[in-house]
Short mmCIF file of C-alpha atoms in Angstrom, two decimals:
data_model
loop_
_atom_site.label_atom_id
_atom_site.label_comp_id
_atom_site.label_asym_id
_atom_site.label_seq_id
_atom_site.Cartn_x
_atom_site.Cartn_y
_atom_site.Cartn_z
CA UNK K 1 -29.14 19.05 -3.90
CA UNK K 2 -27.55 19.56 -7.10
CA UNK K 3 -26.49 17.20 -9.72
CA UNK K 4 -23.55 17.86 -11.77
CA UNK K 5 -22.65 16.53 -15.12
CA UNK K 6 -19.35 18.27 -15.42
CA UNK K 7 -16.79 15.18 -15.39
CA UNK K 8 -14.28 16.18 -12.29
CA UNK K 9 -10.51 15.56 -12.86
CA UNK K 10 -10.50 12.15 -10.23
CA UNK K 11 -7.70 10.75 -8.29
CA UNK K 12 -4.67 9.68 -10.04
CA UNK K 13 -2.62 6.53 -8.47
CA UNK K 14 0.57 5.00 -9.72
CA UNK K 15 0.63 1.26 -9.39
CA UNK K 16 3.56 0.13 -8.15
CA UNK K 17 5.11 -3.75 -8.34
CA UNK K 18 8.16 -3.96 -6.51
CA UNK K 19 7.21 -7.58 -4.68
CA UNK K 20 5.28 -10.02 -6.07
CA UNK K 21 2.78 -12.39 -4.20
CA UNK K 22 1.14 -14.75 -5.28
CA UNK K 23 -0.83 -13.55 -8.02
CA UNK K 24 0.37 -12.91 -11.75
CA UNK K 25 -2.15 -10.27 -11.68
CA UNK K 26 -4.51 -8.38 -10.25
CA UNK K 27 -7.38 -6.36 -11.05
CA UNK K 28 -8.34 -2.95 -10.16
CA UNK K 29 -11.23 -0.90 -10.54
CA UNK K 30 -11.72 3.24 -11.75
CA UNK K 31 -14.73 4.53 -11.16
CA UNK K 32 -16.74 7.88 -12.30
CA UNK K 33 -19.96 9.25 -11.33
CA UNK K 34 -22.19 12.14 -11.52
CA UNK K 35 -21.09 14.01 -8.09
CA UNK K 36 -24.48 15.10 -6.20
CA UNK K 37 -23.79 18.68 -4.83
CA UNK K 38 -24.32 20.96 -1.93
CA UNK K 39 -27.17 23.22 -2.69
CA UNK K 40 -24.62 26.63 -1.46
CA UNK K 41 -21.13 25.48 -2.24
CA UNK K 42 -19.67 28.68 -0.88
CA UNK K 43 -21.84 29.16 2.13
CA UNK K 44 -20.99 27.52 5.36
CA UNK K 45 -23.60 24.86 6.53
CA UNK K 46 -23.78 23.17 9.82
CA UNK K 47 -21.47 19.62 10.21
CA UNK K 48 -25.34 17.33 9.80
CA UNK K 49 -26.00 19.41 6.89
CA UNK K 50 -23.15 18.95 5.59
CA UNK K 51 -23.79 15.12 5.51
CA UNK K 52 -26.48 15.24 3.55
CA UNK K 53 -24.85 15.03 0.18
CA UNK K 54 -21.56 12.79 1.77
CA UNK K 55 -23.71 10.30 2.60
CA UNK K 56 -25.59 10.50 -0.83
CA UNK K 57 -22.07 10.37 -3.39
CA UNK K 58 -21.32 7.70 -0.57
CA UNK K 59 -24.67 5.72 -1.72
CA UNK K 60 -23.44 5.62 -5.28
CA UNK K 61 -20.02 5.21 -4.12
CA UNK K 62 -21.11 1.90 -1.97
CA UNK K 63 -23.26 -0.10 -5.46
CA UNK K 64 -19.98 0.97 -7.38
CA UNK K 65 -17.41 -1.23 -4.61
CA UNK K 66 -19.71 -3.89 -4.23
CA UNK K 67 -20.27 -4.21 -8.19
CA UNK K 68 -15.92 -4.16 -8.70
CA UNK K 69 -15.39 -6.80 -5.92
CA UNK K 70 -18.12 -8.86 -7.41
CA UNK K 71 -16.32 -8.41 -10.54
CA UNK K 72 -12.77 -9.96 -8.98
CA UNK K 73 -11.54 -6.00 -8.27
CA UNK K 74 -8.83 -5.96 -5.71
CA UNK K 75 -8.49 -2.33 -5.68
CA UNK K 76 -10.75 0.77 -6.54
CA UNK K 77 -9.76 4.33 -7.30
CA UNK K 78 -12.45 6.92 -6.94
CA UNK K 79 -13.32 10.12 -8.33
CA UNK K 80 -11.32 13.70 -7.16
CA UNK K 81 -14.01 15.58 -4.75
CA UNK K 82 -16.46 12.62 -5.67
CA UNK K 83 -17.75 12.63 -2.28
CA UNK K 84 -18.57 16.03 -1.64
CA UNK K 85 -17.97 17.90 -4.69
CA UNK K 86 -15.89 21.82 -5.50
CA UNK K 87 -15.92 25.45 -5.83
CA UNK K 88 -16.06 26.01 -2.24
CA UNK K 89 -14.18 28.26 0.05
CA UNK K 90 -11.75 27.89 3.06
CA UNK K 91 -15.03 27.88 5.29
CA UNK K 92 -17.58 26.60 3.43
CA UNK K 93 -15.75 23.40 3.11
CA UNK K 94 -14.84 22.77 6.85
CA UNK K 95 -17.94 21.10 7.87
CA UNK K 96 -16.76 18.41 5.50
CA UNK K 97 -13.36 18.01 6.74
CA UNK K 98 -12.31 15.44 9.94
CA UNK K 99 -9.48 14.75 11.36
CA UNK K 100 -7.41 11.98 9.27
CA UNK K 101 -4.59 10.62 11.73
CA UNK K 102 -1.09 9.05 10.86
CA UNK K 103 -1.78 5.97 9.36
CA UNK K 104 0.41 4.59 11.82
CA UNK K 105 -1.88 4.21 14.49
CA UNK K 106 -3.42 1.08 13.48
CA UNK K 107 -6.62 2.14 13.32
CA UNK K 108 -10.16 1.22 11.45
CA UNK K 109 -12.88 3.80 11.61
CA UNK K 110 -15.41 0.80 10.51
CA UNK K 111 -14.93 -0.67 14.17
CA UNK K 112 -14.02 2.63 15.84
CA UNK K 113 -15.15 5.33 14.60
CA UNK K 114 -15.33 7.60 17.50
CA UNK K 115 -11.15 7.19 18.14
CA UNK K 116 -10.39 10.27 16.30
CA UNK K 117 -13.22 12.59 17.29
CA UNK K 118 -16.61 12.51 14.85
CA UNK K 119 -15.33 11.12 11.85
CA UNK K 120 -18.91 9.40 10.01
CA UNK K 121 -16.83 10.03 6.31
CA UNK K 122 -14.03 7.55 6.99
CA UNK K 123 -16.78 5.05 9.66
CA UNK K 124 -17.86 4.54 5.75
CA UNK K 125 -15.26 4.17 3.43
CA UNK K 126 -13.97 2.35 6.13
CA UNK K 127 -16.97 -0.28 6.04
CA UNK K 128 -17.00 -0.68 2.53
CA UNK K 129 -13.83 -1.81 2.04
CA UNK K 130 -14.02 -4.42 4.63
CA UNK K 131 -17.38 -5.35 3.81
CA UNK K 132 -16.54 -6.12 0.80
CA UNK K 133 -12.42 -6.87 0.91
CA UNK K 134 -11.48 -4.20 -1.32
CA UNK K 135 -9.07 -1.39 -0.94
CA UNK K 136 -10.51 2.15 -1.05
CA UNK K 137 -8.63 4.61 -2.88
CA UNK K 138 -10.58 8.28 -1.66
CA UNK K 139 -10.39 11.89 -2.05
CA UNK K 140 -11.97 13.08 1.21
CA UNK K 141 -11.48 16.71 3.12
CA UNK K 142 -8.67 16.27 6.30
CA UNK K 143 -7.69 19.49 8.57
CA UNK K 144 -4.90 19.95 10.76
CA UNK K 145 -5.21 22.60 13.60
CA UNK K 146 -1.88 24.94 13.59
CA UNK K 147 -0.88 27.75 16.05
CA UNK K 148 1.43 31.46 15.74
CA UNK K 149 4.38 29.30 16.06
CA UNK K 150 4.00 28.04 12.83
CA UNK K 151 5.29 30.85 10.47
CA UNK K 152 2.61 29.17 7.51
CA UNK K 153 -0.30 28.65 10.14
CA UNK K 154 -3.48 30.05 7.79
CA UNK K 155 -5.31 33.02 9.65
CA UNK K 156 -7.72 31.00 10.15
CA UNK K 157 -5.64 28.54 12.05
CA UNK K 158 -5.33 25.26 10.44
CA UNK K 159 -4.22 23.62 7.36
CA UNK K 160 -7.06 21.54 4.97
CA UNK K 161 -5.79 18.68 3.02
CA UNK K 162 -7.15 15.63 1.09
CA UNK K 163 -7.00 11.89 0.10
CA UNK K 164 -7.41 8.50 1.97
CA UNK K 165 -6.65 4.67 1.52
CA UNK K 166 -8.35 1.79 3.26
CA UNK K 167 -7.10 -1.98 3.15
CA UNK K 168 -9.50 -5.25 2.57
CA UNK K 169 -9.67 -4.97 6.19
CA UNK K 170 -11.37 -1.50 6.43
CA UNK K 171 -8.16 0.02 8.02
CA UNK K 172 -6.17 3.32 7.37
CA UNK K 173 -3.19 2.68 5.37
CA UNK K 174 -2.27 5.70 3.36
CA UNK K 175 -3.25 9.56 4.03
CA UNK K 176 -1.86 11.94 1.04
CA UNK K 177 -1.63 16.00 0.80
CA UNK K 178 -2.34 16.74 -2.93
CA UNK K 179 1.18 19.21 -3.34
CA UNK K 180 -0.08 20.76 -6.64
CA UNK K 181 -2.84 22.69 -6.12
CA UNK K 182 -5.18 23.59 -9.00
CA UNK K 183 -5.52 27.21 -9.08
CA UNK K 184 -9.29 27.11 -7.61
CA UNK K 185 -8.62 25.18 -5.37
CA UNK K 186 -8.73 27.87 -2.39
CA UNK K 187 -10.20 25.73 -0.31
CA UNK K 188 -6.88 23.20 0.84
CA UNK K 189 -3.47 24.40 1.91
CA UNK K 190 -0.21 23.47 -0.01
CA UNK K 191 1.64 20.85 1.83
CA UNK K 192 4.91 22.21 3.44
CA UNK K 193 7.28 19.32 1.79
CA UNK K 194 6.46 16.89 -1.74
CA UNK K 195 5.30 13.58 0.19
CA UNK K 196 6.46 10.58 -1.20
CA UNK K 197 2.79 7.98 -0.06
CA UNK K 198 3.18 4.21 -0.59
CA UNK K 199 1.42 1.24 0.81
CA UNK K 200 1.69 -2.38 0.38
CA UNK K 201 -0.57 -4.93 -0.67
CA UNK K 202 -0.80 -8.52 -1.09
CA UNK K 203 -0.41 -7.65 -4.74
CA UNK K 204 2.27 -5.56 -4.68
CA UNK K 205 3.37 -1.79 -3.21
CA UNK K 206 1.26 1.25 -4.40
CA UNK K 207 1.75 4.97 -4.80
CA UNK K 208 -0.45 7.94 -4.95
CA UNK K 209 -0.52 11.00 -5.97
CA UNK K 210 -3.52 13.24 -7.33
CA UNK K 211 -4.84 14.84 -10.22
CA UNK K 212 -2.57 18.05 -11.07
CA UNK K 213 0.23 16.26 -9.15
CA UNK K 214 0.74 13.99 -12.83
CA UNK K 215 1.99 17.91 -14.05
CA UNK K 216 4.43 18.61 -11.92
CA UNK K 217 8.19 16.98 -11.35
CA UNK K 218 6.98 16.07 -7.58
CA UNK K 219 5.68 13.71 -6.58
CA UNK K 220 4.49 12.29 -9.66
CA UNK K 221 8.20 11.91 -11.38
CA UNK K 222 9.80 11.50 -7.68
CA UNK K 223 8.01 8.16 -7.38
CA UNK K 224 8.05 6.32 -10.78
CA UNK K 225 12.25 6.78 -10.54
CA UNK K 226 12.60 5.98 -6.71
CA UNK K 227 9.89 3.44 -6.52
CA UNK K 228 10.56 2.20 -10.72
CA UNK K 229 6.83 2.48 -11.51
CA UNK K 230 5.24 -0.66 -13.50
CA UNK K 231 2.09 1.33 -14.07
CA UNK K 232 -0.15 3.71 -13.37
CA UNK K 233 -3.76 4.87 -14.29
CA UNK K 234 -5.66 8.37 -14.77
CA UNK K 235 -9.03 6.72 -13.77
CA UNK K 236 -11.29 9.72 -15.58
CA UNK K 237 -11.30 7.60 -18.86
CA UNK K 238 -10.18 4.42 -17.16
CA UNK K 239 -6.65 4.39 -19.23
CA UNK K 240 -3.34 2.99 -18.12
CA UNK K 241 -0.08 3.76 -19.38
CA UNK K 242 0.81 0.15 -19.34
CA UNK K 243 0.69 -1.32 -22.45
CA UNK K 244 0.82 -4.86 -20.75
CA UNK K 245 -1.99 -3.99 -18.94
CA UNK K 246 -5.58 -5.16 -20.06
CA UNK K 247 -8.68 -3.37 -20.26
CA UNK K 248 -11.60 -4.93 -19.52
CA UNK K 249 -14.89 -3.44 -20.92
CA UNK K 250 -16.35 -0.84 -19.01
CA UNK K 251 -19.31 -1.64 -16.66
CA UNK K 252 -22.05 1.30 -17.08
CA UNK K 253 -23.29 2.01 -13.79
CA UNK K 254 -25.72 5.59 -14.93
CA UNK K 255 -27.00 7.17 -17.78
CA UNK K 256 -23.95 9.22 -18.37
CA UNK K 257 -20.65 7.92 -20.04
CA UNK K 258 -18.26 8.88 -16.92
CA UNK K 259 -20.49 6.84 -14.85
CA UNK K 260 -18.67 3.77 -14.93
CA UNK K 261 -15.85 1.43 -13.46
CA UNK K 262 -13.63 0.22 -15.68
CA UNK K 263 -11.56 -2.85 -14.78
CA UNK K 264 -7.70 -2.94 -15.35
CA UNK K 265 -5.58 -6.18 -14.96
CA UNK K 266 -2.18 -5.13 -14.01
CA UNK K 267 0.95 -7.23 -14.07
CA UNK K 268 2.42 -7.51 -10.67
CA UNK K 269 5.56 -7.78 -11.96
CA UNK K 270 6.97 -4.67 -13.68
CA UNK K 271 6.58 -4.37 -16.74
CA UNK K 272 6.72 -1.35 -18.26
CA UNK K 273 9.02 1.36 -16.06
#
């Protein structure tokens, strides 16, 4: 495998406070680290092999959730292709894809992981977050099979997506199609329509969107004014464009400087919009 040191644009969320529970606050967790790559990015690779450097970003990934709940965390954001890395093609990034259903059908891999066909990626993220009560903010490969009838069916026959949300409970709650595609980022399709993604927590309702998404006018702009944003973080640096929001010193988790989690405590009342 291959370590990289090049620090990956990572999944941006926009924290949203529209109803208040019961605490003032809460505390949420961004989180960098040096992505372990496949040795042939662009070469296809069978579905175990594949799972070879998953299950070793997933490693880091797990000390990294268990260090932010032990810190108070409620909520971690992690790193844009930080579980399986980039610069691969439409093919050699399929034996990292599963199937990621509708959140609507109540489901959590942790407990059932066979439900939706081999799925050992979300089985994990799954278990951490229930294992240790946190929600699970991911950017992990999805694909969508698609027929002739479908005038903007791929040749190859299905559409490739990305991102993921888990609850404190280990279950899916949130599945979003980045809509602004970086240039090499051959790999995933363009979704067909902007998709507005929310969940709600016990500490108020959340929105996500990704990376090059914060560029464009959708969905990034589409849910600050319909949803009347109180905050939102770009987790590469661990910033938020809250002023009201407080920054807790950054917890060094490598011996680079992106590997970290930084610790945000967020009003969950709006407070900034």
């Amino acid at each position: 495998m291959i370590g990289s040191y090049f620090p990956k644009c990572v999944a941006v969320v926009a924290l949203l406070a529209l109803s208040v529970g019961a605490l003032d606050t809460f505390i949420a967790a961004v989180y960098e680290h040096t992505v372990i790559l496949p040795n042939r990015t662009e070469t296809p690779v069978s579905k175990e092999e594949g799972l070879l450097p998953m299950n070793k970003n997933i490693d880091v990934l797990e000390k990294a959730v268990k260090l932010a709940a032990k810190r108070g965390a409620h909520i971690i954001v992690t790193p844009e292709d930080g579980i399986y890395g980039w610069v691969f093609t439409r093919e050699s990034i399929y034996p990292y894809l599963e199937d990621i259903p509708d959140p609507g059908v109540n489901w959590i891999p942790c407990r059932d992981p066979w439900r939706f066909g081999n799925t050992p990626g979300q089985q994990r993220l799954s278990c951490l977050a229930k294992d240790n009560s946190i929600y699970v903010v991911a950017n992990t490969g999805d694909k969508k099979p698609c027929n002739a009838s479908d005038p903007q069916c791929p040749p190859d026959g299905r559409y490739q997506y990305t991102d993921v949300v888990f609850d404190s409970q280990g279950k899916l709650v949130a599945r979003y199609r980045k809509y602004n595609l970086f240039a090499p980022e051959i790999q995933f399709d363009f979704s067909k329509d902007s998709e507005l993604v929310t969940f709600d927590t016990p500490f108020g309702k959340f929105g996500i969107f990704t990376c090059f998404d914060i560029f464009s006018h959708d969905p990034a702009v589409v849910v600050v004014d319909e949803f009347q944003l109180a905050a939102f973080s770009t987790p590469q640096h661990g910033t938020t464009r809250c002023p009201s929001s407080r920054l807790f010193p950054s917890i060094q988790h490598g011996p680079r400087p992106w590997e970290s989690i930084y610790l945000l405590q967020i009003p969950t009342t709006p407070a900034c919009i």
